[in-house]
Amino acid sequence: MTRILGIDPGSRVTGFGIIDTEGRHTHYVACGCIRTGDGDFPSRIRAIADGVSELLMQYSPEQMAIERVFMNRNADSALKLGQARGAAIAAVVIRDIPVFEYAATQIKQATVGRGHADKSQVQHMVKALLNLPESPQADAADALACALCHNHHQQSQAHLKPHLLGANTMLTRRRR
């Protein structure tokens, strides 16, 4: 069994979602938001790092998946988002937990089937895929979607690896 922590970074609200995976089975563990309040920016960054550290102590994930920063029209917002990501990543890597990064379009594609799905579609699919009684809050749903995307990516790699190794062996035999 593998426990995955998904993070949807934000300088004011950072979503988190935790799932357990075993083979093709995925189980919901927890989700929620780290709310940083209206303090100065360094205090908000510390709140993210502290919040992620608490999650690590409470749930002991083995891997983390996080959304990559994309550059929109506002460079200042992208920089703040990058710093929020950095706080979450730092809290994880100091504990030697591997971090995997995915673009928002990859996450939506893996979860909804469309790379440009809106938040309500992500929430609906996360609810359905994890068999939840109600839709999670939007940031928490995005974090769960990130964890689900990582699980899907890991399963695809595990499925393809033996086939790729077999193809390489066939190529080696033909060369001789």
Phi, psi and omega in degrees: 000139178239134176256127183242131173259120174260140181232131170249097189287149175198148183283342177249323178225119176249118179278148173225149177213138183234129177230155170251139179232141175213108186062233180269003182264132179236134181232134176290136176247305183194161172202164179168199183224143170263112181260124188268349180080193185253018181292184178293162187300314178302324178293323178292321178297318178296321179298323178294311180300316179295319180296317179294320178301319178298318178298319180297318179292320184284321189248346178050057177291154180261342180214155175233138173242135183222147179286136176288154175282137172243148181270117177257210182283333187257105182296323180298318178295320179296321178294317179296319178297319177298322178289325176296317176301315181301320179297316180293316181296317180300319180299330183274314186290335177291348175256013178059035176264128181293144182244134179237135185246141181223142175289152179303321180294325177296317182297313180294321179298315181291329185266315186257331184101357177225130182289347181240036179291154177269172186300323181294326177292320177297313180302314181299314182291322177298316178302314182291314184294326182260004177056047181273149180291334178212163180290135176289162174305151189305313182292323177292322178296320178297322178292318176296321177297322178296316178296319178295321177299316179297317178300316178300316179298315179297317179296319179297317179296317180296323180289321183280332186306310180298325180291321179291321178296320178296321179294320178295322178295318179298317179297319180296317181295321181292328181291332184286000000 
